[in-house]
JSON list of C-alpha atoms in Angstrom, two decimals:
[
{"chain": "A", "resi": 1, "resn": "THR", "atom": "CA", "xyz": [-33.26, 251.54, 175.87]},
{"chain": "A", "resi": 2, "resn": "TYR", "atom": "CA", "xyz": [-29.64, 253.03, 175.83]},
{"chain": "A", "resi": 3, "resn": "GLY", "atom": "CA", "xyz": [-26.36, 251.52, 177.62]},
{"chain": "A", "resi": 4, "resn": "SER", "atom": "CA", "xyz": [-25.54, 254.84, 179.37]},
{"chain": "A", "resi": 5, "resn": "PRO", "atom": "CA", "xyz": [-27.80, 257.82, 180.88]},
{"chain": "A", "resi": 6, "resn": "LYS", "atom": "CA", "xyz": [-25.43, 260.23, 178.22]},
{"chain": "A", "resi": 7, "resn": "GLU", "atom": "CA", "xyz": [-26.83, 257.85, 175.00]},
{"chain": "A", "resi": 8, "resn": "ARG", "atom": "CA", "xyz": [-30.28, 258.14, 176.80]},
{"chain": "A", "resi": 9, "resn": "ARG", "atom": "CA", "xyz": [-30.46, 261.82, 176.92]},
{"chain": "A", "resi": 10, "resn": "GLY", "atom": "CA", "xyz": [-33.76, 262.76, 174.63]},
{"chain": "A", "resi": 11, "resn": "TYR", "atom": "CA", "xyz": [-34.86, 259.07, 174.31]},
{"chain": "A", "resi": 12, "resn": "ASP", "atom": "CA", "xyz": [-38.79, 258.91, 175.64]},
{"chain": "A", "resi": 13, "resn": "ALA", "atom": "CA", "xyz": [-38.85, 256.05, 177.81]},
{"chain": "A", "resi": 14, "resn": "GLU", "atom": "CA", "xyz": [-42.46, 256.19, 178.97]},
{"chain": "A", "resi": 15, "resn": "GLY", "atom": "CA", "xyz": [-43.56, 257.83, 175.91]},
{"chain": "A", "resi": 16, "resn": "ASN", "atom": "CA", "xyz": [-41.95, 254.69, 173.97]},
{"chain": "A", "resi": 17, "resn": "ALA", "atom": "CA", "xyz": [-42.88, 251.68, 176.34]},
{"chain": "A", "resi": 18, "resn": "THR", "atom": "CA", "xyz": [-44.97, 249.15, 174.84]},
{"chain": "A", "resi": 19, "resn": "LEU", "atom": "CA", "xyz": [-46.30, 247.69, 178.24]},
{"chain": "A", "resi": 20, "resn": "THR", "atom": "CA", "xyz": [-46.93, 249.12, 181.92]},
{"chain": "A", "resi": 21, "resn": "ILE", "atom": "CA", "xyz": [-45.50, 247.57, 184.51]},
{"chain": "A", "resi": 22, "resn": "SER", "atom": "CA", "xyz": [-49.37, 246.23, 185.44]},
{"chain": "A", "resi": 23, "resn": "ALA", "atom": "CA", "xyz": [-49.70, 244.78, 182.16]},
{"chain": "A", "resi": 24, "resn": "LEU", "atom": "CA", "xyz": [-46.19, 243.01, 182.16]},
{"chain": "A", "resi": 25, "resn": "ARG", "atom": "CA", "xyz": [-47.33, 241.87, 185.93]},
{"chain": "A", "resi": 26, "resn": "GLU", "atom": "CA", "xyz": [-50.41, 240.44, 184.29]},
{"chain": "A", "resi": 27, "resn": "ILE", "atom": "CA", "xyz": [-48.84, 238.74, 181.40]},
{"chain": "A", "resi": 28, "resn": "LEU", "atom": "CA", "xyz": [-46.16, 237.19, 183.59]},
{"chain": "A", "resi": 29, "resn": "GLY", "atom": "CA", "xyz": [-48.30, 235.81, 186.24]},
{"chain": "A", "resi": 30, "resn": "LYS", "atom": "CA", "xyz": [-50.10, 234.14, 183.56]},
{"chain": "A", "resi": 31, "resn": "TRP", "atom": "CA", "xyz": [-47.49, 232.35, 182.08]},
{"chain": "A", "resi": 32, "resn": "ILE", "atom": "CA", "xyz": [-46.32, 231.23, 185.57]},
{"chain": "A", "resi": 33, "resn": "ASP", "atom": "CA", "xyz": [-49.71, 230.07, 186.68]},
{"chain": "A", "resi": 34, "resn": "THR", "atom": "CA", "xyz": [-50.30, 228.28, 182.92]},
{"chain": "A", "resi": 35, "resn": "VAL", "atom": "CA", "xyz": [-46.90, 226.98, 181.63]},
{"chain": "A", "resi": 36, "resn": "TYR", "atom": "CA", "xyz": [-44.11, 227.41, 184.17]},
{"chain": "A", "resi": 37, "resn": "ALA", "atom": "CA", "xyz": [-46.24, 225.83, 187.52]},
{"chain": "A", "resi": 38, "resn": "LEU", "atom": "CA", "xyz": [-47.77, 223.06, 185.14]},
{"chain": "A", "resi": 39, "resn": "ALA", "atom": "CA", "xyz": [-44.79, 222.09, 183.35]},
{"chain": "A", "resi": 40, "resn": "PRO", "atom": "CA", "xyz": [-42.76, 218.82, 184.58]},
{"chain": "A", "resi": 41, "resn": "HIS", "atom": "CA", "xyz": [-39.58, 219.96, 185.89]},
{"chain": "A", "resi": 42, "resn": "GLN", "atom": "CA", "xyz": [-36.05, 217.88, 186.51]},
{"chain": "A", "resi": 43, "resn": "GLY", "atom": "CA", "xyz": [-35.22, 219.34, 190.26]},
{"chain": "A", "resi": 44, "resn": "LEU", "atom": "CA", "xyz": [-38.69, 218.36, 191.45]},
{"chain": "A", "resi": 45, "resn": "GLY", "atom": "CA", "xyz": [-38.37, 214.73, 189.95]},
{"chain": "A", "resi": 46, "resn": "GLY", "atom": "CA", "xyz": [-40.29, 215.09, 187.18]},
{"chain": "A", "resi": 47, "resn": "ALA", "atom": "CA", "xyz": [-43.77, 216.66, 189.11]},
{"chain": "A", "resi": 48, "resn": "THR", "atom": "CA", "xyz": [-45.08, 220.15, 188.59]},
{"chain": "A", "resi": 49, "resn": "PRO", "atom": "CA", "xyz": [-44.57, 222.93, 190.56]},
{"chain": "A", "resi": 50, "resn": "GLU", "atom": "CA", "xyz": [-48.14, 222.99, 191.15]},
{"chain": "A", "resi": 51, "resn": "LEU", "atom": "CA", "xyz": [-48.20, 219.65, 192.13]},
{"chain": "A", "resi": 52, "resn": "VAL", "atom": "CA", "xyz": [-45.59, 220.10, 194.99]},
{"chain": "A", "resi": 53, "resn": "TRP", "atom": "CA", "xyz": [-47.06, 222.74, 195.73]},
{"chain": "A", "resi": 54, "resn": "ARG", "atom": "CA", "xyz": [-50.41, 220.81, 196.80]},
{"chain": "A", "resi": 55, "resn": "GLN", "atom": "CA", "xyz": [-48.65, 217.99, 198.37]},
{"chain": "A", "resi": 56, "resn": "CYS", "atom": "CA", "xyz": [-46.43, 220.85, 200.64]},
{"chain": "A", "resi": 57, "resn": "VAL", "atom": "CA", "xyz": [-48.96, 222.91, 201.64]},
{"chain": "A", "resi": 58, "resn": "PRO", "atom": "CA", "xyz": [-52.88, 221.37, 201.01]},
{"chain": "A", "resi": 59, "resn": "GLY", "atom": "CA", "xyz": [-55.83, 223.95, 201.18]},
{"chain": "A", "resi": 60, "resn": "ARG", "atom": "CA", "xyz": [-53.44, 227.15, 200.42]},
{"chain": "A", "resi": 61, "resn": "GLN", "atom": "CA", "xyz": [-53.59, 228.58, 197.20]},
{"chain": "A", "resi": 62, "resn": "LEU", "atom": "CA", "xyz": [-50.03, 228.76, 194.94]},
{"chain": "A", "resi": 63, "resn": "ASP", "atom": "CA", "xyz": [-49.05, 232.05, 195.34]},
{"chain": "A", "resi": 64, "resn": "SER", "atom": "CA", "xyz": [-47.96, 234.19, 192.00]},
{"chain": "A", "resi": 65, "resn": "LEU", "atom": "CA", "xyz": [-46.78, 237.43, 191.34]},
{"chain": "A", "resi": 66, "resn": "HIS", "atom": "CA", "xyz": [-50.30, 239.09, 190.90]},
{"chain": "A", "resi": 67, "resn": "SER", "atom": "CA", "xyz": [-49.76, 241.52, 193.70]},
{"chain": "A", "resi": 68, "resn": "ASP", "atom": "CA", "xyz": [-47.17, 244.32, 194.81]},
{"chain": "A", "resi": 69, "resn": "GLU", "atom": "CA", "xyz": [-46.84, 242.45, 198.03]},
{"chain": "A", "resi": 70, "resn": "ALA", "atom": "CA", "xyz": [-46.34, 239.17, 196.24]},
{"chain": "A", "resi": 71, "resn": "VAL", "atom": "CA", "xyz": [-43.63, 241.06, 193.97]},
{"chain": "A", "resi": 72, "resn": "ALA", "atom": "CA", "xyz": [-42.18, 242.41, 196.99]},
{"chain": "A", "resi": 73, "resn": "ARG", "atom": "CA", "xyz": [-41.54, 239.15, 198.87]},
{"chain": "A", "resi": 74, "resn": "ALA", "atom": "CA", "xyz": [-39.74, 237.55, 195.88]},
{"chain": "A", "resi": 75, "resn": "CYS", "atom": "CA", "xyz": [-37.32, 240.45, 195.61]},
{"chain": "A", "resi": 76, "resn": "ARG", "atom": "CA", "xyz": [-36.53, 241.05, 199.13]},
{"chain": "A", "resi": 77, "resn": "PRO", "atom": "CA", "xyz": [-32.63, 240.25, 199.90]},
{"chain": "A", "resi": 78, "resn": "TRP", "atom": "CA", "xyz": [-31.71, 237.51, 202.04]},
{"chain": "A", "resi": 79, "resn": "ALA", "atom": "CA", "xyz": [-29.29, 235.73, 204.23]},
{"chain": "A", "resi": 80, "resn": "ARG", "atom": "CA", "xyz": [-28.94, 232.78, 206.42]},
{"chain": "A", "resi": 81, "resn": "ARG", "atom": "CA", "xyz": [-28.48, 233.39, 209.59]},
{"chain": "A", "resi": 82, "resn": "HIS", "atom": "CA", "xyz": [-28.20, 230.79, 213.24]},
{"chain": "A", "resi": 83, "resn": "VAL", "atom": "CA", "xyz": [-30.64, 231.91, 215.66]},
{"chain": "A", "resi": 84, "resn": "GLY", "atom": "CA", "xyz": [-29.07, 232.79, 219.12]},
{"chain": "A", "resi": 85, "resn": "LYS", "atom": "CA", "xyz": [-30.28, 232.98, 222.68]},
{"chain": "A", "resi": 86, "resn": "SER", "atom": "CA", "xyz": [-30.77, 237.25, 221.60]},
{"chain": "A", "resi": 87, "resn": "GLY", "atom": "CA", "xyz": [-32.25, 236.40, 218.56]},
{"chain": "A", "resi": 88, "resn": "ILE", "atom": "CA", "xyz": [-30.95, 237.23, 215.08]},
{"chain": "A", "resi": 89, "resn": "LYS", "atom": "CA", "xyz": [-28.20, 239.99, 214.52]},
{"chain": "A", "resi": 90, "resn": "LEU", "atom": "CA", "xyz": [-28.22, 240.89, 211.49]},
{"chain": "A", "resi": 91, "resn": "PHE", "atom": "CA", "xyz": [-26.34, 244.65, 209.76]},
{"chain": "A", "resi": 92, "resn": "GLY", "atom": "CA", "xyz": [-23.34, 244.39, 212.44]},
{"chain": "A", "resi": 93, "resn": "ASN", "atom": "CA", "xyz": [-25.47, 245.57, 215.63]},
{"chain": "A", "resi": 94, "resn": "GLN", "atom": "CA", "xyz": [-28.81, 245.03, 214.90]},
{"chain": "A", "resi": 95, "resn": "ARG", "atom": "CA", "xyz": [-31.27, 242.41, 216.80]},
{"chain": "A", "resi": 96, "resn": "TYR", "atom": "CA", "xyz": [-34.11, 240.84, 215.96]},
{"chain": "A", "resi": 97, "resn": "ALA", "atom": "CA", "xyz": [-36.38, 238.68, 218.36]},
{"chain": "A", "resi": 98, "resn": "SER", "atom": "CA", "xyz": [-39.65, 237.57, 218.93]},
{"chain": "A", "resi": 99, "resn": "ALA", "atom": "CA", "xyz": [-41.60, 234.78, 220.87]},
{"chain": "A", "resi": 100, "resn": "GLU", "atom": "CA", "xyz": [-41.62, 232.40, 217.72]},
{"chain": "A", "resi": 101, "resn": "LEU", "atom": "CA", "xyz": [-37.94, 233.04, 217.27]},
{"chain": "A", "resi": 102, "resn": "GLU", "atom": "CA", "xyz": [-37.38, 231.83, 220.61]},
{"chain": "A", "resi": 103, "resn": "GLY", "atom": "CA", "xyz": [-39.65, 228.97, 220.19]},
{"chain": "A", "resi": 104, "resn": "LEU", "atom": "CA", "xyz": [-37.76, 227.75, 216.95]},
{"chain": "A", "resi": 105, "resn": "ARG", "atom": "CA", "xyz": [-34.09, 227.81, 219.10]},
{"chain": "A", "resi": 106, "resn": "LEU", "atom": "CA", "xyz": [-35.72, 225.75, 221.46]},
{"chain": "A", "resi": 107, "resn": "GLN", "atom": "CA", "xyz": [-37.18, 223.46, 219.12]},
{"chain": "A", "resi": 108, "resn": "TYR", "atom": "CA", "xyz": [-34.17, 223.39, 216.82]},
{"chain": "A", "resi": 109, "resn": "GLY", "atom": "CA", "xyz": [-31.56, 223.67, 219.49]},
{"chain": "A", "resi": 110, "resn": "ARG", "atom": "CA", "xyz": [-28.32, 226.26, 218.93]},
{"chain": "A", "resi": 111, "resn": "HIS", "atom": "CA", "xyz": [-27.20, 224.98, 215.48]},
{"chain": "A", "resi": 112, "resn": "CYS", "atom": "CA", "xyz": [-30.84, 226.19, 214.18]},
{"chain": "A", "resi": 113, "resn": "GLU", "atom": "CA", "xyz": [-30.27, 228.18, 210.87]},
{"chain": "A", "resi": 114, "resn": "VAL", "atom": "CA", "xyz": [-32.84, 230.27, 208.87]},
{"chain": "A", "resi": 115, "resn": "THR", "atom": "CA", "xyz": [-33.31, 231.94, 205.76]},
{"chain": "A", "resi": 116, "resn": "VAL", "atom": "CA", "xyz": [-33.82, 235.56, 206.82]},
{"chain": "A", "resi": 117, "resn": "ARG", "atom": "CA", "xyz": [-35.18, 238.37, 204.35]},
{"chain": "A", "resi": 118, "resn": "PHE", "atom": "CA", "xyz": [-35.35, 241.99, 204.70]},
{"chain": "A", "resi": 119, "resn": "ASP", "atom": "CA", "xyz": [-36.52, 245.37, 203.26]},
{"chain": "A", "resi": 120, "resn": "PRO", "atom": "CA", "xyz": [-33.48, 247.60, 202.62]},
{"chain": "A", "resi": 121, "resn": "MET", "atom": "CA", "xyz": [-35.93, 250.58, 202.98]},
{"chain": "A", "resi": 122, "resn": "ASP", "atom": "CA", "xyz": [-36.95, 249.54, 206.52]},
{"chain": "A", "resi": 123, "resn": "LEU", "atom": "CA", "xyz": [-34.93, 247.90, 209.03]},
{"chain": "A", "resi": 124, "resn": "GLY", "atom": "CA", "xyz": [-37.70, 247.60, 211.53]},
{"chain": "A", "resi": 125, "resn": "HIS", "atom": "CA", "xyz": [-38.81, 244.11, 211.35]},
{"chain": "A", "resi": 126, "resn": "ILE", "atom": "CA", "xyz": [-37.32, 240.85, 209.15]},
{"chain": "A", "resi": 127, "resn": "TRP", "atom": "CA", "xyz": [-39.29, 237.87, 207.86]},
{"chain": "A", "resi": 128, "resn": "ILE", "atom": "CA", "xyz": [-37.37, 234.37, 208.52]},
{"chain": "A", "resi": 129, "resn": "THR", "atom": "CA", "xyz": [-38.42, 231.19, 206.87]},
{"chain": "A", "resi": 130, "resn": "HIS", "atom": "CA", "xyz": [-39.66, 228.20, 209.27]},
{"chain": "A", "resi": 131, "resn": "PRO", "atom": "CA", "xyz": [-37.21, 225.28, 208.56]},
{"chain": "A", "resi": 132, "resn": "ASP", "atom": "CA", "xyz": [-40.37, 222.77, 208.25]},
{"chain": "A", "resi": 133, "resn": "THR", "atom": "CA", "xyz": [-43.29, 224.87, 207.15]},
{"chain": "A", "resi": 134, "resn": "ARG", "atom": "CA", "xyz": [-41.60, 227.48, 204.60]},
{"chain": "A", "resi": 135, "resn": "PHE", "atom": "CA", "xyz": [-43.93, 230.14, 205.91]},
{"chain": "A", "resi": 136, "resn": "GLU", "atom": "CA", "xyz": [-42.21, 233.50, 206.79]},
{"chain": "A", "resi": 137, "resn": "LEU", "atom": "CA", "xyz": [-42.63, 234.72, 210.60]},
{"chain": "A", "resi": 138, "resn": "LEU", "atom": "CA", "xyz": [-42.42, 238.49, 210.91]},
{"chain": "A", "resi": 139, "resn": "VAL", "atom": "CA", "xyz": [-39.64, 239.35, 213.51]},
{"chain": "A", "resi": 140, "resn": "PRO", "atom": "CA", "xyz": [-39.32, 243.14, 214.96]},
{"chain": "A", "resi": 141, "resn": "ASN", "atom": "CA", "xyz": [-36.43, 244.58, 215.34]},
{"chain": "A", "resi": 142, "resn": "VAL", "atom": "CA", "xyz": [-35.76, 244.92, 219.40]},
{"chain": "A", "resi": 143, "resn": "ASP", "atom": "CA", "xyz": [-34.74, 248.79, 219.15]},
{"chain": "A", "resi": 144, "resn": "PRO", "atom": "CA", "xyz": [-38.21, 249.52, 216.83]},
{"chain": "A", "resi": 145, "resn": "GLY", "atom": "CA", "xyz": [-37.42, 253.54, 217.78]},
{"chain": "A", "resi": 146, "resn": "TYR", "atom": "CA", "xyz": [-33.88, 253.61, 216.01]},
{"chain": "A", "resi": 147, "resn": "ALA", "atom": "CA", "xyz": [-35.02, 251.13, 213.36]},
{"chain": "A", "resi": 148, "resn": "ASN", "atom": "CA", "xyz": [-38.50, 251.59, 212.14]},
{"chain": "A", "resi": 149, "resn": "GLY", "atom": "CA", "xyz": [-38.48, 253.22, 208.75]},
{"chain": "A", "resi": 150, "resn": "LEU", "atom": "CA", "xyz": [-34.45, 253.44, 208.82]},
{"chain": "A", "resi": 151, "resn": "THR", "atom": "CA", "xyz": [-32.97, 252.52, 205.41]},
{"chain": "A", "resi": 152, "resn": "LEU", "atom": "CA", "xyz": [-29.91, 249.87, 205.57]},
{"chain": "A", "resi": 153, "resn": "ARG", "atom": "CA", "xyz": [-27.94, 252.66, 203.85]},
{"chain": "A", "resi": 154, "resn": "GLU", "atom": "CA", "xyz": [-28.90, 255.38, 206.61]},
{"chain": "A", "resi": 155, "resn": "HIS", "atom": "CA", "xyz": [-27.78, 252.82, 209.21]},
{"chain": "A", "resi": 156, "resn": "ASP", "atom": "CA", "xyz": [-24.52, 251.98, 207.60]},
{"chain": "A", "resi": 157, "resn": "LEU", "atom": "CA", "xyz": [-23.69, 256.03, 207.36]},
{"chain": "A", "resi": 158, "resn": "LEU", "atom": "CA", "xyz": [-24.59, 256.15, 211.08]},
{"chain": "A", "resi": 159, "resn": "ARG", "atom": "CA", "xyz": [-22.53, 252.97, 212.11]},
{"chain": "A", "resi": 160, "resn": "LYS", "atom": "CA", "xyz": [-19.53, 254.78, 209.63]},
{"chain": "A", "resi": 161, "resn": "HIS", "atom": "CA", "xyz": [-19.98, 258.10, 211.55]},
{"chain": "A", "resi": 162, "resn": "GLN", "atom": "CA", "xyz": [-20.09, 256.69, 214.96]},
{"chain": "A", "resi": 163, "resn": "ARG", "atom": "CA", "xyz": [-16.90, 254.13, 214.48]},
{"chain": "A", "resi": 164, "resn": "ALA", "atom": "CA", "xyz": [-15.09, 257.75, 212.97]},
{"chain": "A", "resi": 165, "resn": "LYS", "atom": "CA", "xyz": [-16.18, 259.55, 216.40]},
{"chain": "A", "resi": 166, "resn": "ASN", "atom": "CA", "xyz": [-14.74, 256.64, 218.41]},
{"chain": "A", "resi": 167, "resn": "PHE", "atom": "CA", "xyz": [-11.77, 256.48, 216.22]},
{"chain": "A", "resi": 168, "resn": "ASN", "atom": "CA", "xyz": [-11.20, 260.32, 217.03]},
{"chain": "A", "resi": 169, "resn": "GLU", "atom": "CA", "xyz": [-11.63, 259.95, 220.74]},
{"chain": "A", "resi": 170, "resn": "THR", "atom": "CA", "xyz": [-9.33, 257.07, 221.21]},
{"chain": "A", "resi": 171, "resn": "GLU", "atom": "CA", "xyz": [-6.49, 258.79, 219.16]},
{"chain": "A", "resi": 172, "resn": "ARG", "atom": "CA", "xyz": [-7.16, 261.74, 221.32]},
{"chain": "A", "resi": 173, "resn": "VAL", "atom": "CA", "xyz": [-7.22, 259.59, 224.50]},
{"chain": "A", "resi": 174, "resn": "ARG", "atom": "CA", "xyz": [-3.86, 258.36, 222.81]},
{"chain": "A", "resi": 175, "resn": "LEU", "atom": "CA", "xyz": [-2.03, 261.40, 222.09]},
{"chain": "A", "resi": 176, "resn": "VAL", "atom": "CA", "xyz": [-3.02, 263.28, 225.64]},
{"chain": "A", "resi": 177, "resn": "ALA", "atom": "CA", "xyz": [-1.49, 259.95, 227.02]},
{"chain": "A", "resi": 178, "resn": "SER", "atom": "CA", "xyz": [1.69, 260.46, 225.26]},
{"chain": "A", "resi": 179, "resn": "ARG", "atom": "CA", "xyz": [2.37, 263.47, 226.44]}
]
């Protein structure tokens, strides 16, 4: 396709497409399963990803990009966070906590740092990667009434509005006091 929307005018992207998303996913998935996963990697000491997976997680199938969920999971944004007494804090003022997360904090102490993945289209929960097993744990937001279904963009706009409202109130109080 073209580099800018103006250059694309009149270009029929769907009509000129040679592959559907599902066909591309199938081709890519087969390549990952039959070429990439079976090729030795220098970063793995010459072992293949498939062999390392079987050694680390016996009895569990190597996940590839054959499902929509696997693609979504692979594309989630991530951050590193410490697990505190009140859970994990993200996006300025959102807290996430669960019994499993508290167990991790107690097991690893106050320096427990985890990889956090999130869906910017729904702040109702996050996924954390267990430091040892590498499995993902689902951790809910402590305020589901606010966060479930809320996008990161909506949350940022609400916070910006609240800060402006707080600033205006503080300014009003200052002006009254200076009279």
